[in-house]
């Protein structure tokens, strides 16, 4: 409590403390009594000049005037101070099992750190394997997609017998194209661009054949079997498709076509008829 600094409006406690020290240092009893009397008067004068600053005191404490209330308040404050001192003492009391617990915690920390390192290594290997698989998957997809996407426009022009015809493929997901679909659009000769759903039946058939033959160009097969591909074609488109198939069958593959239209099967090299008796 000696280190507590009281807020003062006037005076100084240092002067009072100095007077107390002087009163205890008298050399003889007579001189001591005379000096003590003089110091006491001066001390009283200095103490009288001391004015304590109560501005920071709680309002409820400022209103206490009765001696009994003051006594109760002092006892309450002393009790709170003692409780605080006891709490500090308990906090500062050494815990004899702290070192033992610390060793246990350190062992657990070491085990957890080791497990964490193992898990991190596994995660790193898994991530590396995933990236390798992702790269390989992308490479294989592009090995097929790029040749087909480059060939389809050429084949669509050949089927349409018109250089103004256009066909193009595009992945919906550029970064990982194998995760989503591939958009396919065609511009028929002499017409503006329209979504695939808005094309006529014959235009859709020609577009489908262009995609089929473009995929075949990537992995050629020895022969094709086509079932009534001319069902939605008019005579003009039948002639174009039949001419293209005839050209391809001369060098690249053999084509077997099932057709009910004379305009188509009249262009074949061989004809097999199937009919009921």
PDB file of C-alpha atoms in Angstrom:
ATOM      1  CA  UNK A   1       0.000   0.000   0.000  1.00  0.00           C
ATOM      2  CA  UNK A   2       2.986   2.297   0.487  1.00  0.00           C
ATOM      3  CA  UNK A   3       3.399   2.404  -3.285  1.00  0.00           C
ATOM      4  CA  UNK A   4      -0.118   3.702  -3.849  1.00  0.00           C
ATOM      5  CA  UNK A   5      -0.120   7.293  -5.039  1.00  0.00           C
ATOM      6  CA  UNK A   6      -3.016   9.395  -3.753  1.00  0.00           C
ATOM      7  CA  UNK A   7      -4.366  12.012  -6.166  1.00  0.00           C
ATOM      8  CA  UNK A   8      -3.882  15.426  -4.524  1.00  0.00           C
ATOM      9  CA  UNK A   9      -5.202  18.835  -5.449  1.00  0.00           C
ATOM     10  CA  UNK A  10      -2.825  20.681  -3.067  1.00  0.00           C
ATOM     11  CA  UNK A  11       0.163  19.757  -0.906  1.00  0.00           C
ATOM     12  CA  UNK A  12       2.592  16.847  -1.068  1.00  0.00           C
ATOM     13  CA  UNK A  13       2.857  13.629   0.925  1.00  0.00           C
ATOM     14  CA  UNK A  14       6.631  13.667   0.462  1.00  0.00           C
ATOM     15  CA  UNK A  15       6.956  16.609   2.896  1.00  0.00           C
ATOM     16  CA  UNK A  16       4.897  14.806   5.532  1.00  0.00           C
ATOM     17  CA  UNK A  17       7.038  11.679   5.224  1.00  0.00           C
ATOM     18  CA  UNK A  18      10.200  13.802   5.553  1.00  0.00           C
ATOM     19  CA  UNK A  19       8.883  15.342   8.795  1.00  0.00           C
ATOM     20  CA  UNK A  20       8.214  11.872  10.217  1.00  0.00           C
ATOM     21  CA  UNK A  21      11.797  10.818   9.483  1.00  0.00           C
ATOM     22  CA  UNK A  22      13.184  13.968  11.140  1.00  0.00           C
ATOM     23  CA  UNK A  23      11.101  13.424  14.270  1.00  0.00           C
ATOM     24  CA  UNK A  24      12.686   9.987  14.736  1.00  0.00           C
ATOM     25  CA  UNK A  25      16.309  11.246  14.405  1.00  0.00           C
ATOM     26  CA  UNK A  26      16.582  13.551  17.506  1.00  0.00           C
ATOM     27  CA  UNK A  27      20.001  13.216  19.265  1.00  0.00           C
ATOM     28  CA  UNK A  28      18.976  14.006  22.938  1.00  0.00           C
ATOM     29  CA  UNK A  29      15.720  13.635  24.845  1.00  0.00           C
ATOM     30  CA  UNK A  30      15.397  17.365  25.627  1.00  0.00           C
ATOM     31  CA  UNK A  31      16.287  18.456  22.175  1.00  0.00           C
ATOM     32  CA  UNK A  32      14.128  15.651  20.851  1.00  0.00           C
ATOM     33  CA  UNK A  33      11.073  16.859  22.759  1.00  0.00           C
ATOM     34  CA  UNK A  34      11.581  20.446  21.620  1.00  0.00           C
ATOM     35  CA  UNK A  35      12.234  19.402  18.023  1.00  0.00           C
ATOM     36  CA  UNK A  36       9.309  17.018  18.125  1.00  0.00           C
ATOM     37  CA  UNK A  37       7.004  19.806  19.254  1.00  0.00           C
ATOM     38  CA  UNK A  38       8.201  22.114  16.503  1.00  0.00           C
ATOM     39  CA  UNK A  39       8.004  19.386  13.870  1.00  0.00           C
ATOM     40  CA  UNK A  40       4.562  18.354  15.003  1.00  0.00           C
ATOM     41  CA  UNK A  41       3.242  21.865  14.532  1.00  0.00           C
ATOM     42  CA  UNK A  42       4.887  22.141  11.108  1.00  0.00           C
ATOM     43  CA  UNK A  43       3.632  18.695  10.197  1.00  0.00           C
ATOM     44  CA  UNK A  44       0.097  19.635  11.184  1.00  0.00           C
ATOM     45  CA  UNK A  45       0.387  22.763   9.070  1.00  0.00           C
ATOM     46  CA  UNK A  46       1.596  20.802   6.042  1.00  0.00           C
ATOM     47  CA  UNK A  47      -1.070  18.149   6.515  1.00  0.00           C
ATOM     48  CA  UNK A  48      -3.679  20.885   6.758  1.00  0.00           C
ATOM     49  CA  UNK A  49      -2.555  22.191   3.377  1.00  0.00           C
ATOM     50  CA  UNK A  50      -3.026  18.772   1.742  1.00  0.00           C
ATOM     51  CA  UNK A  51      -6.253  18.528  -0.239  1.00  0.00           C
ATOM     52  CA  UNK A  52      -7.155  15.117  -1.691  1.00  0.00           C
ATOM     53  CA  UNK A  53      -8.698  15.004  -5.169  1.00  0.00           C
ATOM     54  CA  UNK A  54     -11.941  13.024  -4.955  1.00  0.00           C
ATOM     55  CA  UNK A  55     -13.016  13.653  -8.554  1.00  0.00           C
ATOM     56  CA  UNK A  56     -12.210  10.063  -9.613  1.00  0.00           C
ATOM     57  CA  UNK A  57     -14.037   8.541  -6.655  1.00  0.00           C
ATOM     58  CA  UNK A  58     -17.261   6.674  -7.412  1.00  0.00           C
ATOM     59  CA  UNK A  59     -20.384   8.758  -6.907  1.00  0.00           C
ATOM     60  CA  UNK A  60     -21.882   6.309  -4.400  1.00  0.00           C
ATOM     61  CA  UNK A  61     -18.765   6.633  -2.212  1.00  0.00           C
ATOM     62  CA  UNK A  62     -18.864  10.433  -2.339  1.00  0.00           C
ATOM     63  CA  UNK A  63     -22.363  10.420  -0.862  1.00  0.00           C
ATOM     64  CA  UNK A  64     -21.369   8.438   2.274  1.00  0.00           C
ATOM     65  CA  UNK A  65     -21.431  10.688   5.354  1.00  0.00           C
ATOM     66  CA  UNK A  66     -22.462   8.471   8.246  1.00  0.00           C
ATOM     67  CA  UNK A  67     -19.551   7.022  10.258  1.00  0.00           C
ATOM     68  CA  UNK A  68     -21.183   3.613  10.364  1.00  0.00           C
ATOM     69  CA  UNK A  69     -21.577   3.566   6.578  1.00  0.00           C
ATOM     70  CA  UNK A  70     -17.972   4.655   6.174  1.00  0.00           C
ATOM     71  CA  UNK A  71     -16.863   1.837   8.455  1.00  0.00           C
ATOM     72  CA  UNK A  72     -18.882  -0.739   6.500  1.00  0.00           C
ATOM     73  CA  UNK A  73     -17.547   0.560   3.211  1.00  0.00           C
ATOM     74  CA  UNK A  74     -13.954   0.382   4.462  1.00  0.00           C
ATOM     75  CA  UNK A  75     -14.505  -3.170   5.675  1.00  0.00           C
ATOM     76  CA  UNK A  76     -16.000  -4.125   2.315  1.00  0.00           C
ATOM     77  CA  UNK A  77     -13.086  -2.614   0.408  1.00  0.00           C
ATOM     78  CA  UNK A  78     -10.565  -4.299   2.710  1.00  0.00           C
ATOM     79  CA  UNK A  79     -12.340  -7.604   2.168  1.00  0.00           C
ATOM     80  CA  UNK A  80     -12.209  -7.186  -1.613  1.00  0.00           C
ATOM     81  CA  UNK A  81      -8.521  -6.272  -1.411  1.00  0.00           C
ATOM     82  CA  UNK A  82      -7.808  -9.346   0.694  1.00  0.00           C
ATOM     83  CA  UNK A  83      -9.707 -11.571  -1.735  1.00  0.00           C
ATOM     84  CA  UNK A  84      -7.677 -10.139  -4.604  1.00  0.00           C
ATOM     85  CA  UNK A  85      -4.447 -10.772  -2.682  1.00  0.00           C
ATOM     86  CA  UNK A  86      -5.511 -14.361  -1.981  1.00  0.00           C
ATOM     87  CA  UNK A  87      -6.387 -14.901  -5.642  1.00  0.00           C
ATOM     88  CA  UNK A  88      -2.985 -13.582  -6.710  1.00  0.00           C
ATOM     89  CA  UNK A  89      -1.317 -15.864  -4.180  1.00  0.00           C
ATOM     90  CA  UNK A  90      -3.126 -18.875  -5.569  1.00  0.00           C
ATOM     91  CA  UNK A  91      -2.146 -17.943  -9.103  1.00  0.00           C
ATOM     92  CA  UNK A  92       1.478 -17.516  -8.136  1.00  0.00           C
ATOM     93  CA  UNK A  93       1.569 -20.769  -6.192  1.00  0.00           C
ATOM     94  CA  UNK A  94       3.827 -23.281  -7.974  1.00  0.00           C
ATOM     95  CA  UNK A  95       2.155 -26.288  -9.565  1.00  0.00           C
ATOM     96  CA  UNK A  96       4.305 -29.292  -8.717  1.00  0.00           C
ATOM     97  CA  UNK A  97       2.756 -31.381 -11.498  1.00  0.00           C
ATOM     98  CA  UNK A  98       3.277 -28.753 -14.172  1.00  0.00           C
ATOM     99  CA  UNK A  99       6.592 -30.223 -15.352  1.00  0.00           C
ATOM    100  CA  UNK A 100       5.106 -33.698 -15.541  1.00  0.00           C
ATOM    101  CA  UNK A 101       2.151 -32.445 -17.534  1.00  0.00           C
ATOM    102  CA  UNK A 102       4.474 -30.443 -19.751  1.00  0.00           C
ATOM    103  CA  UNK A 103       6.406 -33.604 -20.629  1.00  0.00           C
ATOM    104  CA  UNK A 104       3.167 -35.387 -21.511  1.00  0.00           C
ATOM    105  CA  UNK A 105       2.105 -32.472 -23.689  1.00  0.00           C
ATOM    106  CA  UNK A 106       5.498 -32.442 -25.411  1.00  0.00           C
ATOM    107  CA  UNK A 107       5.225 -36.158 -26.169  1.00  0.00           C
ATOM    108  CA  UNK A 108       1.759 -35.665 -27.619  1.00  0.00           C
ATOM    109  CA  UNK A 109       3.012 -32.725 -29.634  1.00  0.00           C
ATOM    110  CA  UNK A 110       5.848 -34.820 -31.050  1.00  0.00           C
ATOM    111  CA  UNK A 111       3.435 -37.627 -31.979  1.00  0.00           C
ATOM    112  CA  UNK A 112       1.000 -35.181 -33.554  1.00  0.00           C
ATOM    113  CA  UNK A 113       3.795 -33.474 -35.473  1.00  0.00           C
ATOM    114  CA  UNK A 114       4.992 -36.812 -36.826  1.00  0.00           C
ATOM    115  CA  UNK A 115       1.461 -37.779 -37.864  1.00  0.00           C
ATOM    116  CA  UNK A 116       1.001 -34.385 -39.473  1.00  0.00           C
ATOM    117  CA  UNK A 117       4.206 -34.742 -41.487  1.00  0.00           C
ATOM    118  CA  UNK A 118       3.150 -38.190 -42.691  1.00  0.00           C
ATOM    119  CA  UNK A 119      -0.281 -36.877 -43.659  1.00  0.00           C
ATOM    120  CA  UNK A 120       1.279 -33.926 -45.469  1.00  0.00           C
ATOM    121  CA  UNK A 121       3.578 -36.224 -47.440  1.00  0.00           C
ATOM    122  CA  UNK A 122       0.621 -38.424 -48.394  1.00  0.00           C
ATOM    123  CA  UNK A 123      -1.362 -35.364 -49.434  1.00  0.00           C
ATOM    124  CA  UNK A 124       1.564 -34.113 -51.519  1.00  0.00           C
ATOM    125  CA  UNK A 125       1.927 -37.480 -53.254  1.00  0.00           C
ATOM    126  CA  UNK A 126      -1.822 -37.630 -53.865  1.00  0.00           C
ATOM    127  CA  UNK A 127      -1.755 -34.117 -55.320  1.00  0.00           C
ATOM    128  CA  UNK A 128       1.172 -35.008 -57.568  1.00  0.00           C
ATOM    129  CA  UNK A 129      -0.581 -38.167 -58.741  1.00  0.00           C
ATOM    130  CA  UNK A 130      -3.738 -36.173 -59.374  1.00  0.00           C
ATOM    131  CA  UNK A 131      -1.863 -33.577 -61.409  1.00  0.00           C
ATOM    132  CA  UNK A 132      -0.184 -36.310 -63.459  1.00  0.00           C
ATOM    133  CA  UNK A 133      -3.537 -37.990 -64.094  1.00  0.00           C
ATOM    134  CA  UNK A 134      -5.089 -34.638 -64.978  1.00  0.00           C
ATOM    135  CA  UNK A 135      -2.290 -33.849 -67.422  1.00  0.00           C
ATOM    136  CA  UNK A 136      -2.494 -37.294 -69.003  1.00  0.00           C
ATOM    137  CA  UNK A 137      -6.266 -37.072 -69.269  1.00  0.00           C
ATOM    138  CA  UNK A 138      -6.027 -33.684 -70.954  1.00  0.00           C
ATOM    139  CA  UNK A 139      -3.360 -34.971 -73.343  1.00  0.00           C
ATOM    140  CA  UNK A 140      -5.432 -37.971 -74.394  1.00  0.00           C
ATOM    141  CA  UNK A 141      -8.525 -35.837 -74.839  1.00  0.00           C
ATOM    142  CA  UNK A 142      -6.635 -33.379 -77.023  1.00  0.00           C
ATOM    143  CA  UNK A 143      -5.098 -36.211 -79.055  1.00  0.00           C
ATOM    144  CA  UNK A 144      -8.591 -37.115 -80.203  1.00  0.00           C
ATOM    145  CA  UNK A 145     -10.324 -33.747 -80.095  1.00  0.00           C
ATOM    146  CA  UNK A 146      -7.836 -31.633 -82.043  1.00  0.00           C
ATOM    147  CA  UNK A 147      -7.652 -33.847 -85.178  1.00  0.00           C
ATOM    148  CA  UNK A 148     -11.431 -34.253 -85.216  1.00  0.00           C
ATOM    149  CA  UNK A 149     -12.077 -30.528 -84.726  1.00  0.00           C
ATOM    150  CA  UNK A 150      -9.622 -29.698 -87.518  1.00  0.00           C
ATOM    151  CA  UNK A 151     -11.049 -32.300 -89.914  1.00  0.00           C
ATOM    152  CA  UNK A 152     -14.767 -31.749 -89.388  1.00  0.00           C
ATOM    153  CA  UNK A 153     -14.968 -28.468 -91.298  1.00  0.00           C
ATOM    154  CA  UNK A 154     -13.243 -30.003 -94.309  1.00  0.00           C
ATOM    155  CA  UNK A 155     -15.564 -33.022 -94.321  1.00  0.00           C
ATOM    156  CA  UNK A 156     -18.664 -30.862 -93.872  1.00  0.00           C
ATOM    157  CA  UNK A 157     -17.642 -28.814 -96.905  1.00  0.00           C
ATOM    158  CA  UNK A 158     -17.149 -32.014 -98.926  1.00  0.00           C
ATOM    159  CA  UNK A 159     -20.534 -33.384 -97.899  1.00  0.00           C
ATOM    160  CA  UNK A 160     -22.246 -30.072 -98.687  1.00  0.00           C
ATOM    161  CA  UNK A 161     -20.279 -29.631-101.917  1.00  0.00           C
ATOM    162  CA  UNK A 162     -19.945 -25.972-100.980  1.00  0.00           C
ATOM    163  CA  UNK A 163     -16.964 -24.042 -99.600  1.00  0.00           C
ATOM    164  CA  UNK A 164     -19.218 -21.591 -97.749  1.00  0.00           C
ATOM    165  CA  UNK A 165     -20.396 -24.347 -95.402  1.00  0.00           C
ATOM    166  CA  UNK A 166     -18.802 -24.288 -91.954  1.00  0.00           C
ATOM    167  CA  UNK A 167     -18.619 -26.716 -89.046  1.00  0.00           C
ATOM    168  CA  UNK A 168     -16.731 -26.319 -85.799  1.00  0.00           C
ATOM    169  CA  UNK A 169     -16.347 -28.007 -82.434  1.00  0.00           C
ATOM    170  CA  UNK A 170     -15.596 -26.285 -79.146  1.00  0.00           C
ATOM    171  CA  UNK A 171     -15.252 -27.601 -75.577  1.00  0.00           C
ATOM    172  CA  UNK A 172     -17.544 -25.986 -73.022  1.00  0.00           C
ATOM    173  CA  UNK A 173     -14.800 -26.142 -70.408  1.00  0.00           C
ATOM    174  CA  UNK A 174     -11.541 -24.889 -71.890  1.00  0.00           C
ATOM    175  CA  UNK A 175      -9.369 -25.721 -68.866  1.00  0.00           C
ATOM    176  CA  UNK A 176     -10.698 -29.245 -68.287  1.00  0.00           C
ATOM    177  CA  UNK A 177     -12.643 -30.066 -71.459  1.00  0.00           C
ATOM    178  CA  UNK A 178     -13.233 -33.692 -70.482  1.00  0.00           C
ATOM    179  CA  UNK A 179     -15.440 -32.656 -67.549  1.00  0.00           C
ATOM    180  CA  UNK A 180     -18.204 -31.103 -69.635  1.00  0.00           C
ATOM    181  CA  UNK A 181     -19.705 -31.295 -73.085  1.00  0.00           C
ATOM    182  CA  UNK A 182     -18.460 -30.316 -76.519  1.00  0.00           C
ATOM    183  CA  UNK A 183     -20.516 -27.850 -78.539  1.00  0.00           C
ATOM    184  CA  UNK A 184     -21.028 -28.610 -82.229  1.00  0.00           C
ATOM    185  CA  UNK A 185     -22.348 -26.000 -84.637  1.00  0.00           C
ATOM    186  CA  UNK A 186     -22.773 -25.857 -88.385  1.00  0.00           C
ATOM    187  CA  UNK A 187     -23.555 -23.127 -90.886  1.00  0.00           C
ATOM    188  CA  UNK A 188     -25.397 -24.604 -93.853  1.00  0.00           C
ATOM    189  CA  UNK A 189     -24.456 -23.330 -97.334  1.00  0.00           C
ATOM    190  CA  UNK A 190     -26.050 -19.985 -98.131  1.00  0.00           C
ATOM    191  CA  UNK A 191     -27.599 -19.606 -94.657  1.00  0.00           C
ATOM    192  CA  UNK A 192     -26.773 -17.642 -91.543  1.00  0.00           C
ATOM    193  CA  UNK A 193     -25.659 -19.213 -88.289  1.00  0.00           C
ATOM    194  CA  UNK A 194     -28.344 -21.017 -86.313  1.00  0.00           C
ATOM    195  CA  UNK A 195     -28.161 -23.303 -83.281  1.00  0.00           C
ATOM    196  CA  UNK A 196     -28.112 -26.996 -84.075  1.00  0.00           C
ATOM    197  CA  UNK A 197     -31.641 -27.450 -82.711  1.00  0.00           C
ATOM    198  CA  UNK A 198     -32.974 -24.981 -85.290  1.00  0.00           C
ATOM    199  CA  UNK A 199     -31.556 -26.802 -88.319  1.00  0.00           C
ATOM    200  CA  UNK A 200     -33.814 -28.830 -90.577  1.00  0.00           C
ATOM    201  CA  UNK A 201     -33.840 -32.621 -90.494  1.00  0.00           C
ATOM    202  CA  UNK A 202     -31.714 -32.881 -93.620  1.00  0.00           C
ATOM    203  CA  UNK A 203     -29.187 -30.323 -92.332  1.00  0.00           C
ATOM    204  CA  UNK A 204     -28.914 -32.205 -89.046  1.00  0.00           C
ATOM    205  CA  UNK A 205     -28.299 -35.453 -90.945  1.00  0.00           C
ATOM    206  CA  UNK A 206     -25.470 -33.918 -92.972  1.00  0.00           C
ATOM    207  CA  UNK A 207     -23.979 -32.421 -89.801  1.00  0.00           C
ATOM    208  CA  UNK A 208     -24.166 -35.790 -88.028  1.00  0.00           C
ATOM    209  CA  UNK A 209     -22.470 -37.539 -90.958  1.00  0.00           C
ATOM    210  CA  UNK A 210     -19.717 -34.912 -90.952  1.00  0.00           C
ATOM    211  CA  UNK A 211     -19.057 -35.599 -87.268  1.00  0.00           C
ATOM    212  CA  UNK A 212     -19.144 -39.356 -87.839  1.00  0.00           C
ATOM    213  CA  UNK A 213     -16.632 -39.260 -90.688  1.00  0.00           C
ATOM    214  CA  UNK A 214     -14.417 -36.776 -88.797  1.00  0.00           C
ATOM    215  CA  UNK A 215     -14.183 -39.177 -85.850  1.00  0.00           C
ATOM    216  CA  UNK A 216     -13.503 -42.004 -88.318  1.00  0.00           C
ATOM    217  CA  UNK A 217     -10.589 -40.030 -89.747  1.00  0.00           C
ATOM    218  CA  UNK A 218      -8.937 -40.125 -86.306  1.00  0.00           C
ATOM    219  CA  UNK A 219      -9.379 -43.897 -85.834  1.00  0.00           C
ATOM    220  CA  UNK A 220     -10.253 -45.400 -89.226  1.00  0.00           C
ATOM    221  CA  UNK A 221     -12.281 -48.601 -89.339  1.00  0.00           C
ATOM    222  CA  UNK A 222     -12.339 -50.997 -92.316  1.00  0.00           C
ATOM    223  CA  UNK A 223     -16.035 -50.537 -93.054  1.00  0.00           C
ATOM    224  CA  UNK A 224     -19.182 -48.622 -92.138  1.00  0.00           C
ATOM    225  CA  UNK A 225     -22.751 -49.826 -91.784  1.00  0.00           C
ATOM    226  CA  UNK A 226     -25.190 -46.926 -92.219  1.00  0.00           C
ATOM    227  CA  UNK A 227     -28.898 -47.480 -91.646  1.00  0.00           C
ATOM    228  CA  UNK A 228     -31.278 -45.242 -93.629  1.00  0.00           C
ATOM    229  CA  UNK A 229     -29.185 -42.120 -93.308  1.00  0.00           C
ATOM    230  CA  UNK A 230     -31.124 -40.677 -96.246  1.00  0.00           C
ATOM    231  CA  UNK A 231     -34.502 -40.732 -94.493  1.00  0.00           C
ATOM    232  CA  UNK A 232     -34.558 -36.950 -93.891  1.00  0.00           C
ATOM    233  CA  UNK A 233     -32.586 -35.953 -97.007  1.00  0.00           C
ATOM    234  CA  UNK A 234     -34.019 -34.425-100.145  1.00  0.00           C
ATOM    235  CA  UNK A 235     -32.832 -35.552-103.581  1.00  0.00           C
ATOM    236  CA  UNK A 236     -30.156 -32.834-103.761  1.00  0.00           C
ATOM    237  CA  UNK A 237     -28.578 -33.780-100.436  1.00  0.00           C
ATOM    238  CA  UNK A 238     -28.933 -37.502-101.232  1.00  0.00           C
ATOM    239  CA  UNK A 239     -26.849 -36.930-104.340  1.00  0.00           C
ATOM    240  CA  UNK A 240     -24.178 -35.035-102.369  1.00  0.00           C
ATOM    241  CA  UNK A 241     -23.951 -37.598 -99.568  1.00  0.00           C
ATOM    242  CA  UNK A 242     -23.913 -40.540-101.975  1.00  0.00           C
ATOM    243  CA  UNK A 243     -21.124 -38.919-103.997  1.00  0.00           C
ATOM    244  CA  UNK A 244     -19.038 -38.372-100.858  1.00  0.00           C
ATOM    245  CA  UNK A 245     -19.516 -41.955 -99.661  1.00  0.00           C
ATOM    246  CA  UNK A 246     -18.620 -43.272-103.105  1.00  0.00           C
ATOM    247  CA  UNK A 247     -15.383 -41.259-103.052  1.00  0.00           C
ATOM    248  CA  UNK A 248     -14.442 -42.455 -99.571  1.00  0.00           C
ATOM    249  CA  UNK A 249     -15.219 -46.092-100.331  1.00  0.00           C
ATOM    250  CA  UNK A 250     -12.804 -46.101-103.248  1.00  0.00           C
ATOM    251  CA  UNK A 251      -9.747 -45.581-101.042  1.00  0.00           C
ATOM    252  CA  UNK A 252     -10.430 -45.392 -97.309  1.00  0.00           C
ATOM    253  CA  UNK A 253     -13.138 -47.863 -96.359  1.00  0.00           C
ATOM    254  CA  UNK A 254     -15.998 -50.081 -97.411  1.00  0.00           C
ATOM    255  CA  UNK A 255     -19.500 -48.756 -96.749  1.00  0.00           C
ATOM    256  CA  UNK A 256     -22.682 -50.780 -96.398  1.00  0.00           C
ATOM    257  CA  UNK A 257     -25.776 -48.593 -96.566  1.00  0.00           C
ATOM    258  CA  UNK A 258     -29.340 -49.650 -95.852  1.00  0.00           C
ATOM    259  CA  UNK A 259     -31.605 -47.412 -97.922  1.00  0.00           C
ATOM    260  CA  UNK A 260     -35.170 -47.351 -99.230  1.00  0.00           C
ATOM    261  CA  UNK A 261     -34.603 -44.537-101.696  1.00  0.00           C
ATOM    262  CA  UNK A 262     -33.760 -45.281-105.287  1.00  0.00           C
ATOM    263  CA  UNK A 263     -31.836 -42.010-105.615  1.00  0.00           C
ATOM    264  CA  UNK A 264     -29.334 -43.360-103.098  1.00  0.00           C
ATOM    265  CA  UNK A 265     -28.892 -47.056-103.866  1.00  0.00           C
ATOM    266  CA  UNK A 266     -28.685 -46.410-107.612  1.00  0.00           C
ATOM    267  CA  UNK A 267     -25.206 -44.980-106.947  1.00  0.00           C
ATOM    268  CA  UNK A 268     -23.886 -48.106-105.220  1.00  0.00           C
ATOM    269  CA  UNK A 269     -21.318 -50.480-106.695  1.00  0.00           C
ATOM    270  CA  UNK A 270     -23.310 -53.506-105.587  1.00  0.00           C
ATOM    271  CA  UNK A 271     -26.919 -53.907-104.575  1.00  0.00           C
ATOM    272  CA  UNK A 272     -28.489 -56.543-102.357  1.00  0.00           C
ATOM    273  CA  UNK A 273     -32.276 -56.555-102.278  1.00  0.00           C
ATOM    274  CA  UNK A 274     -34.296 -57.944 -99.389  1.00  0.00           C
ATOM    275  CA  UNK A 275     -38.033 -58.351 -99.852  1.00  0.00           C
ATOM    276  CA  UNK A 276     -40.862 -60.569 -98.600  1.00  0.00           C
ATOM    277  CA  UNK A 277     -42.067 -63.476-100.737  1.00  0.00           C
TER     278      UNK A 277
END
